Structures are given as structure tokens and as C-alpha cells.
Amino acid sequence: MIRKLCSFLLLSALCVLNSCGFSSETKTPIIELSDANEPFVGKIVLENIENNTKTEVTFHIDVNSIRREQTHQGGEGLLGDKAGIIVNYEKDEVILYNTYGGAKWTIYTIEGYKNALAIDTFPYAPIVTSYDYTYSFLDDYTTNANKENALKIKSLQLDYKLYSNLSIRQENFDTDEIKVRREMIALVFPNMPENVHFPLLFKVSKNIGDNGIDDKTNLSEKGWKNKINQVFNELSIKENKVKSIQRGEVNPSLFKFEDTDFIKTRPEYFFQTYSGGSSWGDD
């Protein structure tokens, strides 16, 4: 009886861990990209698990609209914060929302949001990536390496790029097979370099000066492939992965925001400052 009880408790614990996203099993991503030359309309789900913390990013994409939502779940298995941005060209609006520090949302015109992004102190990072920099770009960088068609995930062809500044290295895999209106995706990923297409996977590490490579590094084609596969494998260990890419009609309601649990606030008060942390403004 005791043995059966122990087995049941163990099985229950494994089910809980798996449901929380901390299973070590790596599942094959769902990738449906049959019309790669057409504008992408559908849903993309990315996931990163690091230090028992899961971050999941979901994109809903239409020809003239995009919604990016990032949810965060801590190691104790409790649902935590979420943050998002909705860009809607048909309505000329950008909506930001966040539960980090309080459930609030705000709205800009597209031009107003561009002007806000042009201000150095605009707190983009804690609004749309409020938990870490897993899915954001450096604001000051040097391009070290740019390799096209570096890797494939199932049928999806990925390019590899390496950027760095004095303290940080950023490596990412992007693809031009997911065709999204360029200026629209640039609002979702400010600081996105011009040669990046749709960004999917990121690796950020310290720039210690002795592990860098660049386009001038004397590696054979096989050497580059091995190096890039090493980066990808390191990403996979941290569960930084593509979960699904699926074409399909997107419900227009996803590009609206009518959550009654959030308080609407003026754009200039969405965040007061970013230096030293986030603080909510008053209406």
C-alpha cells in the first residue's frame, strides 16, 4: 500500500512539473509554412525556460496588425505577470499593457509611439519584455557575424547573427520565410537591426573578449556549421525554442484590448522612470 502511495505521489509530482513547463522533454515544433512567399497570417509561440522560470511569447499576426504577449511563470508553478503590445495599422493605434507592478494599459497613435521610442529614456524593456531581455535587442551594438541559411528547424530555414557591445554578446536566429510588414515588426522589436528578418531565438551572454567570432574568423564552412550548431544546442539546453508556427485566420478581436481587470492610464504615466526599476504613474 505504501509503495503504491509513493508511486502515485511521484507520478503526481511529475505531472505537475510537466504542466508547469519544466519537463526536460524536447518536443518537435509544429511548423506549418507552406506559402513562405505570402505575407504570414497566423500564430507563433516561442518559449524560454531558465533557472526554473518559464517565459512564453505568443504572436498573433495579420497583414496590418500584430499582437505580442509575453507571460511569465515562476519556479513555484504560480502564474505571474504578463505584458503585451498590439499594433493595429487599420486603427492607427499601439496598445501597451502590463501586470508588472499593477494591471494597467495605455494607448498611442502609431506616430506617437514612434516618437516615444525615439526618447532615450523610454522604458521599452520593462513594458514589452518586463521579465528579462530574452526577446529584445541591444540598443548599442556592433555586428560581428552574419551567416545566411545557417540552420534548419524542420522545413524552416534560419539565419544566424552575432552582435555585441562592451559588456554583452547577443546571438539570434531569424528567418525571412515569415514575411511580416517590416515597419510593424520594428515597432514590436525596437532597435532591431536592418538585416534581421523575423527574430525567433536569442542567446545573450557576457562579452568576455575571448570567445567571439566574426565574419573574418578563419573557419571552414563545416567549422561555421559546427559553431552555429553549438550555439543552437546551448539554446536548446535552456529550452529556448520554437513551439509552433501555424498559418491560419486570426480573430480581429485579438487586436483590441477590453480587459476590465486593467486600469487605463495616460501614455506618459504608463511608466514614470526605468532607472532603478519600474514605477507606475497615477492617472
Coordinates of C-alpha atoms in Angstrom, one line a residue:
M1 CA 0.0 0.0 0.0
I2 CA 2.8 2.4 1.0
R3 CA 4.7 1.6 -2.3
K4 CA 1.5 2.3 -4.3
L5 CA 1.1 5.6 -2.5
C6 CA 4.7 6.6 -3.1
S7 CA 4.3 5.8 -6.8
F8 CA 1.1 7.8 -7.0
L9 CA 2.8 10.8 -5.3
L10 CA 5.8 10.6 -7.6
L11 CA 3.6 10.4 -10.7
S12 CA 1.5 13.4 -9.5
A13 CA 4.7 15.4 -8.9
L14 CA 6.0 14.7 -12.4
C15 CA 2.6 15.7 -13.9
V16 CA 2.7 19.0 -12.0
L17 CA 6.2 19.7 -13.2
N18 CA 5.3 18.9 -16.8
S19 CA 2.2 21.1 -16.7
C20 CA 4.3 23.9 -15.3
G21 CA 6.6 23.7 -18.3
F22 CA 9.6 22.3 -16.6
S23 CA 9.7 18.9 -18.3
S24 CA 13.1 18.2 -19.9
E25 CA 11.4 16.6 -22.9
T26 CA 12.0 18.5 -26.1
K27 CA 9.1 18.2 -28.4
T28 CA 9.3 18.6 -32.1
P29 CA 7.9 22.1 -33.0
I30 CA 4.7 22.4 -35.1
I31 CA 5.7 24.4 -38.3
E32 CA 3.2 25.0 -41.0
L33 CA 4.7 27.3 -43.5
S34 CA 3.6 26.1 -46.9
D35 CA 3.2 29.6 -48.5
A36 CA 6.5 31.1 -47.5
N37 CA 6.3 33.8 -50.2
E38 CA 3.0 35.1 -49.0
P39 CA 2.6 37.5 -46.0
F40 CA 2.3 35.5 -42.8
V41 CA -1.1 35.4 -41.1
G42 CA -1.3 33.1 -38.1
K43 CA 0.2 32.3 -34.7
I44 CA 3.7 31.8 -33.4
V45 CA 4.6 30.5 -30.0
L46 CA 8.1 30.8 -28.5
E47 CA 9.3 29.6 -25.1
N48 CA 12.3 30.1 -22.8
I49 CA 13.0 28.2 -19.6
E50 CA 15.9 29.4 -17.5
N51 CA 16.5 29.0 -13.7
N52 CA 13.1 27.3 -13.3
T53 CA 11.4 30.3 -14.8
K54 CA 9.3 29.9 -18.0
T55 CA 8.7 32.8 -20.4
E56 CA 6.3 32.2 -23.2
V57 CA 5.8 34.6 -26.1
T58 CA 2.8 34.4 -28.4
F59 CA 2.4 36.4 -31.6
H60 CA -0.9 36.8 -33.4
I61 CA -0.2 38.2 -36.8
D62 CA -2.4 39.6 -39.6
V63 CA -1.4 41.7 -42.7
N64 CA -1.8 45.0 -40.9
S65 CA -1.9 44.1 -37.2
I66 CA 0.2 42.2 -34.7
R67 CA -0.1 41.3 -31.1
R68 CA 2.8 40.1 -29.0
E69 CA 2.1 38.8 -25.5
Q70 CA 4.7 37.6 -23.0
T71 CA 3.6 35.5 -20.0
H72 CA 5.9 34.7 -17.1
Q73 CA 5.7 31.7 -14.7
G74 CA 8.0 31.3 -11.7
G75 CA 9.6 28.2 -10.3
E76 CA 6.9 27.6 -7.7
G77 CA 4.5 27.0 -10.5
L78 CA 2.4 30.1 -9.9
L79 CA 1.1 32.1 -12.7
G80 CA 2.8 35.5 -12.7
D81 CA 2.9 38.6 -14.8
K82 CA 2.2 39.2 -18.4
A83 CA 3.0 42.1 -20.8
G84 CA 2.0 42.8 -24.3
I85 CA 1.9 45.2 -27.3
I86 CA -0.8 45.4 -30.0
V87 CA 0.0 47.3 -33.2
N88 CA -3.0 48.0 -35.4
Y89 CA -2.4 50.0 -38.6
E90 CA -6.1 49.9 -39.6
K91 CA -7.0 51.8 -36.4
D92 CA -3.7 53.8 -36.2
E93 CA -3.1 52.6 -32.6
V94 CA -0.5 50.9 -30.4
I95 CA -1.7 49.4 -27.2
L96 CA 0.7 48.5 -24.3
Y97 CA -0.4 46.5 -21.3
N98 CA 1.4 45.0 -18.3
T99 CA 0.6 43.4 -14.9
Y100 CA 4.1 44.0 -13.7
G101 CA 3.7 46.4 -10.7
G102 CA 0.0 46.8 -11.4
A103 CA -2.6 45.9 -14.1
K104 CA -2.6 48.9 -16.4
W105 CA -2.8 49.7 -20.1
T106 CA -2.3 52.6 -22.4
I107 CA -2.8 53.6 -26.0
Y108 CA -0.7 55.6 -28.5
T109 CA -1.2 56.6 -32.1
I110 CA 1.5 54.9 -34.2
E111 CA 3.3 58.2 -34.8
G112 CA 3.1 58.9 -31.0
Y113 CA 4.6 55.6 -30.2
K114 CA 7.4 56.1 -32.7
N115 CA 8.1 59.5 -31.0
A116 CA 8.1 57.8 -27.6
L117 CA 10.6 55.2 -28.8
A118 CA 12.9 58.0 -30.0
I119 CA 13.3 59.2 -26.5
D120 CA 16.3 57.6 -24.9
T121 CA 14.6 57.1 -21.5
F122 CA 11.5 55.5 -22.9
P123 CA 11.2 52.3 -20.9
Y124 CA 10.6 49.8 -23.6
A125 CA 12.3 46.9 -21.9
P126 CA 10.0 46.6 -18.8
I127 CA 6.8 47.2 -20.8
V128 CA 7.0 44.6 -23.5
T129 CA 9.8 42.3 -22.1
S130 CA 9.2 43.0 -18.4
Y131 CA 10.9 40.0 -17.1
D132 CA 14.2 39.7 -19.0
Y133 CA 15.9 40.5 -22.3
T134 CA 15.4 37.1 -23.8
Y135 CA 13.4 38.6 -26.7
S136 CA 14.8 42.1 -27.1
F137 CA 17.7 43.7 -29.0
L138 CA 20.7 45.6 -27.7
D139 CA 20.4 49.4 -28.0
D140 CA 24.0 49.8 -29.0
Y141 CA 25.9 47.1 -30.8
T142 CA 28.5 46.0 -33.3
T143 CA 27.6 43.4 -35.9
N144 CA 30.2 40.6 -35.6
A145 CA 28.8 37.9 -37.8
N146 CA 26.0 37.4 -40.3
K147 CA 25.5 33.9 -41.8
E148 CA 22.5 33.2 -44.1
N149 CA 20.9 29.8 -44.2
A150 CA 22.8 28.7 -41.2
L151 CA 20.4 26.2 -39.7
K152 CA 17.1 24.5 -40.3
I153 CA 14.3 23.6 -37.9
K154 CA 12.2 21.1 -39.8
S155 CA 11.5 22.9 -43.0
L156 CA 12.2 26.4 -41.6
Q157 CA 15.5 28.0 -42.8
L158 CA 17.2 30.3 -40.2
D159 CA 19.9 32.9 -40.5
Y160 CA 22.4 33.4 -37.7
K161 CA 23.7 36.8 -36.4
L162 CA 26.0 37.8 -33.7
Y163 CA 26.1 41.3 -32.1
S164 CA 28.0 42.7 -29.2
N165 CA 28.7 45.8 -27.2
L166 CA 31.3 46.3 -24.4
S167 CA 29.6 44.0 -22.0
I168 CA 27.1 41.8 -23.8
R169 CA 27.0 39.3 -26.7
Q170 CA 23.7 38.6 -28.4
E171 CA 23.2 35.8 -30.9
N172 CA 20.0 35.3 -32.7
F173 CA 18.3 33.2 -35.3
D174 CA 15.9 34.9 -37.6
T175 CA 14.1 33.9 -40.8
D176 CA 12.8 35.7 -44.0
E177 CA 10.3 32.9 -44.5
I178 CA 7.9 34.5 -42.1
K179 CA 7.0 37.6 -44.0
V180 CA 5.6 40.4 -41.8
R181 CA 5.3 44.1 -42.6
R182 CA 8.7 45.4 -41.7
E183 CA 7.8 48.6 -40.0
M184 CA 5.2 46.8 -38.0
I185 CA 7.6 44.2 -36.6
A186 CA 10.1 47.0 -35.9
L187 CA 7.6 48.6 -33.5
V188 CA 7.4 45.3 -31.6
F189 CA 11.2 44.9 -31.6
P190 CA 12.7 48.4 -31.2
N191 CA 16.5 48.6 -32.0
M192 CA 16.0 45.7 -34.5
P193 CA 19.0 45.8 -36.9
E194 CA 18.1 46.3 -40.5
N195 CA 19.5 43.0 -41.6
V196 CA 17.2 41.0 -39.2
H197 CA 14.0 39.5 -40.6
F198 CA 11.6 37.8 -38.2
P199 CA 13.5 37.1 -35.0
L200 CA 12.8 33.7 -33.3
L201 CA 15.6 32.6 -31.0
F202 CA 18.0 34.6 -28.8
K203 CA 21.1 33.9 -26.8
V204 CA 22.5 36.6 -24.5
S205 CA 25.8 36.2 -22.7
K206 CA 28.6 38.2 -21.2
N207 CA 31.2 39.6 -23.6
I208 CA 34.4 38.3 -22.0
G209 CA 36.5 39.1 -25.1
D210 CA 37.9 35.6 -25.7
N211 CA 35.0 33.7 -27.2
G212 CA 34.0 36.0 -30.0
I213 CA 33.7 35.2 -33.7
D214 CA 33.1 37.4 -36.6
D215 CA 32.8 37.2 -40.4
K216 CA 36.6 37.4 -40.7
T217 CA 37.2 34.4 -38.4
N218 CA 39.0 31.8 -40.5
L219 CA 36.6 28.9 -40.2
S220 CA 35.7 26.5 -42.9
E221 CA 32.1 26.1 -43.9
K222 CA 31.9 23.0 -41.7
G223 CA 33.6 24.9 -38.9
W224 CA 30.9 27.6 -39.1
K225 CA 28.2 25.0 -39.2
N226 CA 29.6 23.3 -36.1
K227 CA 30.0 26.6 -34.2
I228 CA 26.4 27.7 -35.1
N229 CA 25.0 24.3 -34.1
Q230 CA 26.8 24.6 -30.8
V231 CA 25.0 27.9 -30.2
F232 CA 21.7 26.3 -31.1
N233 CA 22.4 23.3 -28.8
E234 CA 23.1 25.7 -26.0
L235 CA 19.8 27.4 -26.6
S236 CA 18.0 24.1 -26.6
I237 CA 19.5 23.1 -23.2
K238 CA 17.9 26.2 -21.8
E239 CA 14.6 25.3 -23.5
N240 CA 14.8 28.4 -25.7
K241 CA 12.7 27.0 -28.5
V242 CA 10.1 27.5 -31.2
K243 CA 7.0 25.7 -30.0
S244 CA 4.7 26.3 -33.0
I245 CA 4.3 28.3 -36.2
Q246 CA 0.9 27.9 -37.7
R247 CA -0.8 29.7 -40.5
G248 CA -4.5 30.5 -40.1
E249 CA -7.1 33.2 -39.9
V250 CA -6.7 35.5 -36.8
N251 CA -9.8 36.7 -34.9
P252 CA -9.9 40.6 -35.2
S253 CA -10.8 40.8 -31.5
L254 CA -7.2 39.8 -30.7
F255 CA -6.1 43.2 -31.9
K256 CA -8.4 45.0 -29.4
F257 CA -7.9 45.4 -25.7
E258 CA -11.0 45.4 -23.5
D259 CA -9.8 43.7 -20.3
T260 CA -11.8 45.1 -17.4
D261 CA -9.2 43.9 -14.9
F262 CA -6.7 46.5 -16.3
I263 CA -6.8 50.2 -15.5
K264 CA -6.4 52.6 -18.4
T265 CA -3.7 55.2 -17.9
R266 CA -2.3 58.1 -20.0
P267 CA 0.8 57.2 -22.1
E268 CA 3.2 59.5 -20.3
Y269 CA 2.2 57.8 -17.0
F270 CA 2.4 54.2 -18.1
F271 CA 5.8 54.1 -16.5
Q272 CA 7.4 57.1 -14.8
T273 CA 11.0 56.0 -15.0
Y274 CA 13.1 52.9 -15.7
S275 CA 16.3 53.9 -13.9
G276 CA 16.4 51.8 -10.7
G277 CA 13.3 49.9 -11.6
S278 CA 9.8 50.3 -12.7
S279 CA 7.2 52.6 -11.1
W280 CA 3.6 53.2 -12.1
G281 CA 2.3 56.7 -12.6
D282 CA -1.1 57.9 -11.5
D283 CA -4.0 58.7 -13.8

